[in-house]
mmCIF file of C-alpha atoms in Angstrom:
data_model
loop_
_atom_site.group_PDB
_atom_site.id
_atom_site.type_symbol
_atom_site.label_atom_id
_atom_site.label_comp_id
_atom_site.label_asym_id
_atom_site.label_seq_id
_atom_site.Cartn_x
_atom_site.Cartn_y
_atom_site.Cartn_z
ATOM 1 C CA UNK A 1 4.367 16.773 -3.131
ATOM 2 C CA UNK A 2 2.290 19.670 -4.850
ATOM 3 C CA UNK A 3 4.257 22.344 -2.669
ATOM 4 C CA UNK A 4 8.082 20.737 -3.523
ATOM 5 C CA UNK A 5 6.576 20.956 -7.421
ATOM 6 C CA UNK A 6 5.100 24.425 -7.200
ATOM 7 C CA UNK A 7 8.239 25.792 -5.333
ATOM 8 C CA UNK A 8 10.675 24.221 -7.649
ATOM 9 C CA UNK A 9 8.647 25.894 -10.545
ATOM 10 C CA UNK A 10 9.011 29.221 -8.951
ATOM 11 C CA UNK A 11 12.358 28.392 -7.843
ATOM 12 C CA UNK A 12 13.498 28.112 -11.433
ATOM 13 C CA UNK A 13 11.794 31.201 -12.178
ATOM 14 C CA UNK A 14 12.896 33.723 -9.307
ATOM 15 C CA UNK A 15 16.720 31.856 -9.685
ATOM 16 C CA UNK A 16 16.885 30.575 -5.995
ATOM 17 C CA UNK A 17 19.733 28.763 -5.285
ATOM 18 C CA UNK A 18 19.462 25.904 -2.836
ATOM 19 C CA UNK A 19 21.760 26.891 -0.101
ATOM 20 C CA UNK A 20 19.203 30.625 0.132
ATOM 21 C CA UNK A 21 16.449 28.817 0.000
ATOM 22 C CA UNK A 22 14.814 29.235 3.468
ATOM 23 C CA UNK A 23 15.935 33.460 2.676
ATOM 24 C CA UNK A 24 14.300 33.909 -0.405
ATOM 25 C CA UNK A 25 11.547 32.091 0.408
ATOM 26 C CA UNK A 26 9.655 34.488 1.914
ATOM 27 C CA UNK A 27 10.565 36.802 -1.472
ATOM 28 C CA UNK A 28 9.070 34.074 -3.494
ATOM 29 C CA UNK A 29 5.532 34.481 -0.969
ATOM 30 C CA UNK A 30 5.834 37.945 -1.124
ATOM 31 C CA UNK A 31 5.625 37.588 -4.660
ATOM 32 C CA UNK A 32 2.980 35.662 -5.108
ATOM 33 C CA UNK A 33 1.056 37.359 -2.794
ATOM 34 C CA UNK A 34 1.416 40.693 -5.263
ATOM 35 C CA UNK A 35 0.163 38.456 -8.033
ATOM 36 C CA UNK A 36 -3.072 36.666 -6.466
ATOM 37 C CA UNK A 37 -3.620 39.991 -5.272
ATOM 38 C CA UNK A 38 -3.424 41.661 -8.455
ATOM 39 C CA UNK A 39 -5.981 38.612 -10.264
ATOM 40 C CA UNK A 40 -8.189 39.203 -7.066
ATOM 41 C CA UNK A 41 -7.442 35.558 -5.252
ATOM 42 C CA UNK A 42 -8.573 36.691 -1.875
ATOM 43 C CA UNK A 43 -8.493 33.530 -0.530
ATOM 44 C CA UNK A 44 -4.361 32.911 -1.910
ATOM 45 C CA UNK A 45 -3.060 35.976 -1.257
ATOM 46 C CA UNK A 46 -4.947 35.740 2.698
ATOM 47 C CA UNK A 47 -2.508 32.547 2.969
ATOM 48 C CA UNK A 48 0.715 34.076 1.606
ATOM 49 C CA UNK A 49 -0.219 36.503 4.195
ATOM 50 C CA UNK A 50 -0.721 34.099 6.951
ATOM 51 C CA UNK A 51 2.623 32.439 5.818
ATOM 52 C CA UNK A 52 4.528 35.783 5.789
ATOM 53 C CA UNK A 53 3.350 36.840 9.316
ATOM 54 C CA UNK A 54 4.992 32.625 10.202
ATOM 55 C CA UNK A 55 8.440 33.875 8.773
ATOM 56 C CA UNK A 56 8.498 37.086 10.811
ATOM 57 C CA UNK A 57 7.126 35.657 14.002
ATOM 58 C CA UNK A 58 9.688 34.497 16.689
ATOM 59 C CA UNK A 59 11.150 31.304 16.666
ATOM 60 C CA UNK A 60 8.505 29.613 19.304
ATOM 61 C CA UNK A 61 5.715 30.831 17.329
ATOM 62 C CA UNK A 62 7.822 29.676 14.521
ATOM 63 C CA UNK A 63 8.098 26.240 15.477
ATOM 64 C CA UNK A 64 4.440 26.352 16.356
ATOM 65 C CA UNK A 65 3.487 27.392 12.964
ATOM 66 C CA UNK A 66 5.963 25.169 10.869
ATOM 67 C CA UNK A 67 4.341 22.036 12.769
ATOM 68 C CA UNK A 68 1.730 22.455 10.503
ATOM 69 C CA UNK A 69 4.013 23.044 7.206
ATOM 70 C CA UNK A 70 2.750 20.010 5.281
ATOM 71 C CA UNK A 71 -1.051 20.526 5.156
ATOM 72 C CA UNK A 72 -0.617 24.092 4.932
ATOM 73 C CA UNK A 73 1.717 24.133 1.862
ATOM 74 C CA UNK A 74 -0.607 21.645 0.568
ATOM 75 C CA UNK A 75 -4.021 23.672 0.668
ATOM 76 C CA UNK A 76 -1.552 26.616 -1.036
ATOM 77 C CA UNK A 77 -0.104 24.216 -3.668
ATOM 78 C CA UNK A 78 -4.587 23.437 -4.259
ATOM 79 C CA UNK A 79 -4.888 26.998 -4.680
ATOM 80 C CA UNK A 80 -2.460 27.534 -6.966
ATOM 81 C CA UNK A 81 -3.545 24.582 -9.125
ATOM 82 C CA UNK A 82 -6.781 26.890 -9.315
ATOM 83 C CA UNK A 83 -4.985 29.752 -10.270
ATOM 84 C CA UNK A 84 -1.897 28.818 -12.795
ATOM 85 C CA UNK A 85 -2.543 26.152 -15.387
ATOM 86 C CA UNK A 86 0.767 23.711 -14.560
ATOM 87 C CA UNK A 87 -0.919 20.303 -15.124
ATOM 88 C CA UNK A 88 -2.094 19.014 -18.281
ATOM 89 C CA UNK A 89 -5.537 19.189 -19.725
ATOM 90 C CA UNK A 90 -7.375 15.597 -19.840
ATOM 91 C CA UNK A 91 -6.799 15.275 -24.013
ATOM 92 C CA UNK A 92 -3.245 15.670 -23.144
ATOM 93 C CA UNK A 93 -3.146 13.009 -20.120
ATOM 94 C CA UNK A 94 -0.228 10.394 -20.289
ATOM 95 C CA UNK A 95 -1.191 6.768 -21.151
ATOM 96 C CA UNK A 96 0.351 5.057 -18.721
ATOM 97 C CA UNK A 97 -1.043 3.615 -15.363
ATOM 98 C CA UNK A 98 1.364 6.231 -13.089
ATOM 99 C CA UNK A 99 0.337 9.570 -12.521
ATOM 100 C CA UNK A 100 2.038 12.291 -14.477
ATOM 101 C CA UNK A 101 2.032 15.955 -14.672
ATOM 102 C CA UNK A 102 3.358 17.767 -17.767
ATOM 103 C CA UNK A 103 5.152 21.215 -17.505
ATOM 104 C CA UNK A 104 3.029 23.940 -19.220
ATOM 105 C CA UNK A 105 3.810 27.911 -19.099
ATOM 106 C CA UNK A 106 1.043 29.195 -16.990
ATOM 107 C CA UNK A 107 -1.812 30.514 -18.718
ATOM 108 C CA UNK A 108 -4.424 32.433 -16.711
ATOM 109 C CA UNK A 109 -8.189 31.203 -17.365
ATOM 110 C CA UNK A 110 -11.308 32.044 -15.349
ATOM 111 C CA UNK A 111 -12.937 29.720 -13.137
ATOM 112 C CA UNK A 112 -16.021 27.932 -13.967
ATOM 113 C CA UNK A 113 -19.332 28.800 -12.640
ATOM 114 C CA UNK A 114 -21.909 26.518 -10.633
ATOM 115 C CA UNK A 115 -24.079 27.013 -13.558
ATOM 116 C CA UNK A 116 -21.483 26.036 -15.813
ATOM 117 C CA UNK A 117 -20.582 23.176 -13.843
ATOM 118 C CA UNK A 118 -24.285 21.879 -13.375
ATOM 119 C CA UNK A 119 -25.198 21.710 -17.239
ATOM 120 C CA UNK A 120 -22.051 20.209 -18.310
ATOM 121 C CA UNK A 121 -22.760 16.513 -19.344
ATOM 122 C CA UNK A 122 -21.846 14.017 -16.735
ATOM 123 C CA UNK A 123 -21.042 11.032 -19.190
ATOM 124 C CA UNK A 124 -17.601 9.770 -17.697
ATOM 125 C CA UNK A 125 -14.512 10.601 -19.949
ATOM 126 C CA UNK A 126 -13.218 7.801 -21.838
ATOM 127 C CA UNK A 127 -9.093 7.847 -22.759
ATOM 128 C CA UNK A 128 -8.843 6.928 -26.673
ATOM 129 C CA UNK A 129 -6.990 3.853 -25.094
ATOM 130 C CA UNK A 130 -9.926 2.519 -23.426
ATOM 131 C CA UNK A 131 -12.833 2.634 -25.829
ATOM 132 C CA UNK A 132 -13.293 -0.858 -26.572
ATOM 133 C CA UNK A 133 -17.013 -1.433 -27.484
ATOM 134 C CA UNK A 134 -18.239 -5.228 -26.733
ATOM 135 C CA UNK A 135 -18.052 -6.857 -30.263
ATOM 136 C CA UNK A 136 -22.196 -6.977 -31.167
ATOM 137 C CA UNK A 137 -23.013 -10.974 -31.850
ATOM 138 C CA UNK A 138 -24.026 -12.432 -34.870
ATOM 139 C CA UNK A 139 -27.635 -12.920 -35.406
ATOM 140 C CA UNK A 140 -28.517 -16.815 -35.671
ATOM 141 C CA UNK A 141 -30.527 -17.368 -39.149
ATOM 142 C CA UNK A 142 -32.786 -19.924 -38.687
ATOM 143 C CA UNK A 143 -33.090 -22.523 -40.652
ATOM 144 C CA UNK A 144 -37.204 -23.453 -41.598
ATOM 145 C CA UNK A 145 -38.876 -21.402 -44.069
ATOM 146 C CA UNK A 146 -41.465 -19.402 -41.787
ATOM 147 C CA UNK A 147 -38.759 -18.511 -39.317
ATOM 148 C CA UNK A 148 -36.690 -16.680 -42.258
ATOM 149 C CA UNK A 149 -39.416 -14.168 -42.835
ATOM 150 C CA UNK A 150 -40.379 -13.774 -39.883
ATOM 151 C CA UNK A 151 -36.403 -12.556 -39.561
ATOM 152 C CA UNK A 152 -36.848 -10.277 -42.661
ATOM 153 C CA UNK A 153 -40.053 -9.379 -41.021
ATOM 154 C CA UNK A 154 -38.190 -8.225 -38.252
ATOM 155 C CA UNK A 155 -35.342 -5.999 -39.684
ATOM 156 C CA UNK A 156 -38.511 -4.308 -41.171
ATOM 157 C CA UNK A 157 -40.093 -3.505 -37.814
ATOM 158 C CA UNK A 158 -37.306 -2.675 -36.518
ATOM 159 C CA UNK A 159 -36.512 0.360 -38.528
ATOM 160 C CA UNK A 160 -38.537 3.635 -37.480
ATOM 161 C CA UNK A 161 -40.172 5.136 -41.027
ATOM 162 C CA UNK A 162 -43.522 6.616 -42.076
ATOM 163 C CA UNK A 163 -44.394 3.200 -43.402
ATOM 164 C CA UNK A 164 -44.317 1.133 -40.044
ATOM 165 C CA UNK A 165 -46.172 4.227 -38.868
ATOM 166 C CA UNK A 166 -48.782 3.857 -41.473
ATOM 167 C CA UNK A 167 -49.026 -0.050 -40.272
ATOM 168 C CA UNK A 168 -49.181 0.546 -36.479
ATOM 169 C CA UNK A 169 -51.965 2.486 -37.874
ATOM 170 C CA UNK A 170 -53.676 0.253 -39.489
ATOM 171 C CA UNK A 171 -52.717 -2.316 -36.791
ATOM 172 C CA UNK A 172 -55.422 -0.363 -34.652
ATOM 173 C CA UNK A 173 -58.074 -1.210 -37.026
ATOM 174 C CA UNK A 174 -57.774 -4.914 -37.664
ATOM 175 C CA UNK A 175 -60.981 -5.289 -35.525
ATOM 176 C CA UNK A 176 -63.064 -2.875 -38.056
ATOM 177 C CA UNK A 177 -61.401 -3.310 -41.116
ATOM 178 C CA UNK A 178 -60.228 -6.886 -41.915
ATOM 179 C CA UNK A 179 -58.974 -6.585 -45.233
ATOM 180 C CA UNK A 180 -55.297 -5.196 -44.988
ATOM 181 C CA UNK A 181 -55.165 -3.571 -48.409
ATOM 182 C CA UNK A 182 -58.717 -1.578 -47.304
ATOM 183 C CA UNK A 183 -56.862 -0.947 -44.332
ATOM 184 C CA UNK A 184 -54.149 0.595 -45.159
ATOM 185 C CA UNK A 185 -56.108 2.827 -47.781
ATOM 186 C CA UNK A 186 -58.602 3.745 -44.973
ATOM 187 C CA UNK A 187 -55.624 5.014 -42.668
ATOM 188 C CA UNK A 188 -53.833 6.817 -45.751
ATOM 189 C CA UNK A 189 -57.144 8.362 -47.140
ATOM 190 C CA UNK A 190 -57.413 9.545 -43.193
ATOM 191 C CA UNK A 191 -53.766 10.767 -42.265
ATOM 192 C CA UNK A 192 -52.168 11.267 -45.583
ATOM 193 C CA UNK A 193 -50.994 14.846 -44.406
ATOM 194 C CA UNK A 194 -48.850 12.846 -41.836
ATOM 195 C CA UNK A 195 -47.207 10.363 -44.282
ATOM 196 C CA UNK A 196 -46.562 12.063 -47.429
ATOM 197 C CA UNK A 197 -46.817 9.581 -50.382
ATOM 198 C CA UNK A 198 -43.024 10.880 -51.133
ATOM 199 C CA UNK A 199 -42.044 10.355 -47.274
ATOM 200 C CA UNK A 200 -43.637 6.087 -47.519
ATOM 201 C CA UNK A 201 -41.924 5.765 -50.956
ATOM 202 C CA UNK A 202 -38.511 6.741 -49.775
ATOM 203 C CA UNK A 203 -39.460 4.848 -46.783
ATOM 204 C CA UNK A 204 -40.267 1.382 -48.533
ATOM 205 C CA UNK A 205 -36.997 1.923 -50.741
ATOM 206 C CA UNK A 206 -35.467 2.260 -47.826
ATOM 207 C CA UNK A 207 -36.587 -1.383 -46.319
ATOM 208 C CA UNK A 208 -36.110 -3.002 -49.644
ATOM 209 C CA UNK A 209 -32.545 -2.314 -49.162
ATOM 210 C CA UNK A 210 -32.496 -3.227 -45.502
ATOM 211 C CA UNK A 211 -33.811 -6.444 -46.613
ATOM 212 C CA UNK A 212 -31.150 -6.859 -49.599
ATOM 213 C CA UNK A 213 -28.802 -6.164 -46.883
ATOM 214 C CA UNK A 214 -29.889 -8.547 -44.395
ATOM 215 C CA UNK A 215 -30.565 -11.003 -47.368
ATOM 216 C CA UNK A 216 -26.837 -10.691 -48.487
ATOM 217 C CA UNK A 217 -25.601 -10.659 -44.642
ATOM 218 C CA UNK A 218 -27.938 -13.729 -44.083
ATOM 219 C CA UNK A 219 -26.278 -15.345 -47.190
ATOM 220 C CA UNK A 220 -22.486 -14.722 -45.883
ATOM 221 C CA UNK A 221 -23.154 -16.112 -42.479
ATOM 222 C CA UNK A 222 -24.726 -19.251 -43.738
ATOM 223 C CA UNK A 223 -22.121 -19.853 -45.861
ATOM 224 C CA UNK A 224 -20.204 -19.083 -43.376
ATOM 225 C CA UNK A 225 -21.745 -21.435 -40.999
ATOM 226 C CA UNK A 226 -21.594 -24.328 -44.201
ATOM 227 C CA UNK A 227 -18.324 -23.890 -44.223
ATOM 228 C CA UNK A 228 -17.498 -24.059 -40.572
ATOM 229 C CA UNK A 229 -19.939 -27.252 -40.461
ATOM 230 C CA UNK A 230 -18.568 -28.814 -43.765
ATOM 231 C CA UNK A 231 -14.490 -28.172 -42.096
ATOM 232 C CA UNK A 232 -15.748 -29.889 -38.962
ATOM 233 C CA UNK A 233 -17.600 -32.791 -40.843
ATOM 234 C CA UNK A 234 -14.528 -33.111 -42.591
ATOM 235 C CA UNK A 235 -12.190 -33.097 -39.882
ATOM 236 C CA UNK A 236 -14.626 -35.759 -38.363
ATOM 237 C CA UNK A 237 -14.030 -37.956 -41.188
ATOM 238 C CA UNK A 238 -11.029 -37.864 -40.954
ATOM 239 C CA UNK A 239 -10.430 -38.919 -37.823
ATOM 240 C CA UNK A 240 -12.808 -41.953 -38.686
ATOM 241 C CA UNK A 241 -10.634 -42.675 -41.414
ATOM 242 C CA UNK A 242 -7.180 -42.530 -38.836
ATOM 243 C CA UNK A 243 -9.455 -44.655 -36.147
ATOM 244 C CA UNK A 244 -10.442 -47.149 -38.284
ATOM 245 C CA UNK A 245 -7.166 -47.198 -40.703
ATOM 246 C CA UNK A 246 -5.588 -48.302 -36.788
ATOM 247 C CA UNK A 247 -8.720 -51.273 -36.434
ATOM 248 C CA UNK A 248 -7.612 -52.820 -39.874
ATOM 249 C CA UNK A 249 -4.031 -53.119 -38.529
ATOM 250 C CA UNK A 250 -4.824 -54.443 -35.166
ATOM 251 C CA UNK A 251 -7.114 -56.782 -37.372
ATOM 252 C CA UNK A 252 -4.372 -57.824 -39.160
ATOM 253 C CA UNK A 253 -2.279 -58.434 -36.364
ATOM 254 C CA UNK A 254 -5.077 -60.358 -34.393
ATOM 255 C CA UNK A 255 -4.922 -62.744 -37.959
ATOM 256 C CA UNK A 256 -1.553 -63.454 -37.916
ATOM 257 C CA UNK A 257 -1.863 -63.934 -33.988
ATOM 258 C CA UNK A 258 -4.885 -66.118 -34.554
ATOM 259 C CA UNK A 259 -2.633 -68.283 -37.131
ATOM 260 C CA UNK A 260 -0.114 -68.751 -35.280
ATOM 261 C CA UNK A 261 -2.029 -69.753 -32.192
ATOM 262 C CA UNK A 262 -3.845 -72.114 -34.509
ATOM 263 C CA UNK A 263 0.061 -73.863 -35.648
ATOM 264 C CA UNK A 264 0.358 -74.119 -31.915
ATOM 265 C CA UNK A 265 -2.416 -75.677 -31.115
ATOM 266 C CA UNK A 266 -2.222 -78.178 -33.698
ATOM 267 C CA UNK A 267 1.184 -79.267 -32.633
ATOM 268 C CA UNK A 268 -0.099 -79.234 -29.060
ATOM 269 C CA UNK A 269 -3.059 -81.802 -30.235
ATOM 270 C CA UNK A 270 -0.075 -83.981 -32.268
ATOM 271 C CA UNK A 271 2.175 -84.334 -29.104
ATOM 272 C CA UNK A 272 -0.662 -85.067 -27.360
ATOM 273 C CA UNK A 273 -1.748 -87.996 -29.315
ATOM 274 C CA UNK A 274 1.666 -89.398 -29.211
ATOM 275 C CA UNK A 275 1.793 -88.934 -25.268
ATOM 276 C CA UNK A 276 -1.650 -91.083 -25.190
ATOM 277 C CA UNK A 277 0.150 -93.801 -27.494
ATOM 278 C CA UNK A 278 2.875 -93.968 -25.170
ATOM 279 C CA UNK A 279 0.893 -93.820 -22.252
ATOM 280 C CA UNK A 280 -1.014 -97.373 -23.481
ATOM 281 C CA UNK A 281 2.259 -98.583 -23.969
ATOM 282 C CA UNK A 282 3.027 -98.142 -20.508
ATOM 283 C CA UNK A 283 0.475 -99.854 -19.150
ATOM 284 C CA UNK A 284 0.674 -102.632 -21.353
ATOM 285 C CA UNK A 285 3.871 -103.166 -19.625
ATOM 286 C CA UNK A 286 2.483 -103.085 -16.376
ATOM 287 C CA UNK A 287 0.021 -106.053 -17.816
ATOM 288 C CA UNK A 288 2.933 -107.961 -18.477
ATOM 289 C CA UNK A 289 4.831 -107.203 -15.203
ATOM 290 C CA UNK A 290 1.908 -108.730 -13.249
ATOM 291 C CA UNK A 291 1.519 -111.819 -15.425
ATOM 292 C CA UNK A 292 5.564 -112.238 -14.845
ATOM 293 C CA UNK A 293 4.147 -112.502 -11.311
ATOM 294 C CA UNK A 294 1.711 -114.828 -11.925
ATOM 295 C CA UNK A 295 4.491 -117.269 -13.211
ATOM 296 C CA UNK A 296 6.561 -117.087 -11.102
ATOM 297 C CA UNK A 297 4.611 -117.857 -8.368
ATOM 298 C CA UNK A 298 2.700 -121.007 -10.157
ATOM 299 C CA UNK A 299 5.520 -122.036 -10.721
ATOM 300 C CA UNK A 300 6.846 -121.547 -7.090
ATOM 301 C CA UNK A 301 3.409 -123.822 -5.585
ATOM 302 C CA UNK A 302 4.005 -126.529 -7.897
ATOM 303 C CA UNK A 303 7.794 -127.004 -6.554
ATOM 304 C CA UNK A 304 6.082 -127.062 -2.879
ATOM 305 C CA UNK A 305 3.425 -129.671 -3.945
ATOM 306 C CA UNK A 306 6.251 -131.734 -5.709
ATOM 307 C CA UNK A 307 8.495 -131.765 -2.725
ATOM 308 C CA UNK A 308 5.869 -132.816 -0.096
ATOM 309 C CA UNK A 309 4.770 -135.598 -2.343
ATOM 310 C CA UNK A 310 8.340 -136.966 -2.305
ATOM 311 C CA UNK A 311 8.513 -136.982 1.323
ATOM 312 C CA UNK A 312 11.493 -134.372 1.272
ATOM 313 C CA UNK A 313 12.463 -132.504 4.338
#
């Protein structure tokens, strides 16, 4: 597409109209060929050339040539990328994920060197869209005594001054020199031309207000953390309060349950003891039933004994 933009840019400029445009064409080559020649692009004005000698060849040749169209209007659009500024520079890129080109007036700047080219940095160009730095985390503070100055300790060390200088020092002659205070005398008395008395006070100042800051950062994140732990505590409460607000009524409900199952039961136990009267009752009747028996058939022998003793038939 770089040789449909170029030639529509020139088109616009030279006034070609679309039905003359395989005519003028070769004006608008000819033209360009005067101007690379006149900035000294060899290697341009060799291919407007090359193009020219295309238009005037015969129409074999022609069709020969033209086979090749795209890749050769291509390497000329390249060239004249080189040559005339159309595109935008990188501040002026387009935020948006398509590629755009914006329309400039062409402005004629000289080409970089090798030498240039070599000692410019090679850090990779970040858009002002895309420069999101990773968030640093929060230092955890511990909690025990001897862990917070060994923190306090640390944003100390960490800090390059004359004074942690003067102690790396000193550091180096802990094996000679036990006594710290002696030590740090010996070292000063020794290299006092390297840390000027001026240079460590500024230098101390400097990590008494480290520490003040770290002491008041320190004291925003724990209460910080307090917070956050006292807002969960809380919220754990209170969903011991909701769970066991819901046990008291179930509680409540197993009572009155347990109450009524209680009235049941002692109705059940009440029929029941009524059932086991009647059930005696019954089988006192079935006593009497068999004694009714009994009678009757005492009473049936004797009749048999009486009638054989009278001789009856």
């Amino acid at each position: 597409m770089l040789d449909s933009f170029f030639f529509s840019q020139l088109q616009s400029s030279f006034q070609i109209s679309s039905h003359n445009y395989f005519t003028c064409e070769s004006c608008v080559w000819k033209c360009l060929n005067d101007v690379c020649r006149l900035l000294s692009k060899k290697s341009f004005s060799n291919r407007c050339n090359h193009f020219l000698r295309i238009r005037d060849s015969d129409n074999r040749n022609r069709r020969n040539a033209l086979h090749q169209r795209s890749s050769f209007n291509y390497q000329c659009g390249l060239t004249m990328k080189k040559v005339l500024n159309f595109f935008s520079r990188p501040e002026e890129e387009i935020k948006t994920a398509r590629t755009t080109y914006v329309s400039r007036e062409p402005t004629l700047a000289p080409h970089p060197t090798t030498a240039a080219r070599n000692s410019a940095p090679s850090a990779r160009q970040v858009p002002p869209h895309d420069k999101t730095a990773p968030v640093p985390k929060a230092e955890q503070i511990p909690t025990d005594y001897a862990g917070i100055v060994e923190f306090f300790q640390r944003k100390v060390r960490d800090r390059k001054s004359p004074y942690n200088g003067l102690v790396k020092a000193a550091d180096g002659l802990k094996e000679f020199i036990p006594d710290e205070t002696s030590r740090l005398k010996a070292v000063l008395a020794i290299c006092g031309d390297k840390w000027p008395l001026d240079a460590l006070s500024l230098a101390i100042s400097t990590h008494i207000s480290d520490i003040d800051l770290a002491r008041m950062r320190a004291r925003e994140d724990m209460r910080s953390q307090v917070s956050e732990r006292s807002a969960g505590l809380r919220k754990q409460a209170g969903d011991l309060k909701t769970q066991n607000e819901k046990i008291e009524i179930e509680i409540r409900s197993l009572h009155d349950n347990i109450r009524k199952l209680e009235a049941t039961l002692s109705s059940n136990k009440s029929e029941l003891a009524s059932l086991d009267e009647q059930i005696q009752l019954a089988e006192a009747n079935a006593n009497s039933a068999s004694f009714v028996d009994q009678a009757a058939e005492n009473l049936k022998n004797d009749l048999l004994a009486k009638k054989v003793i009278l001789g009856l038939p």
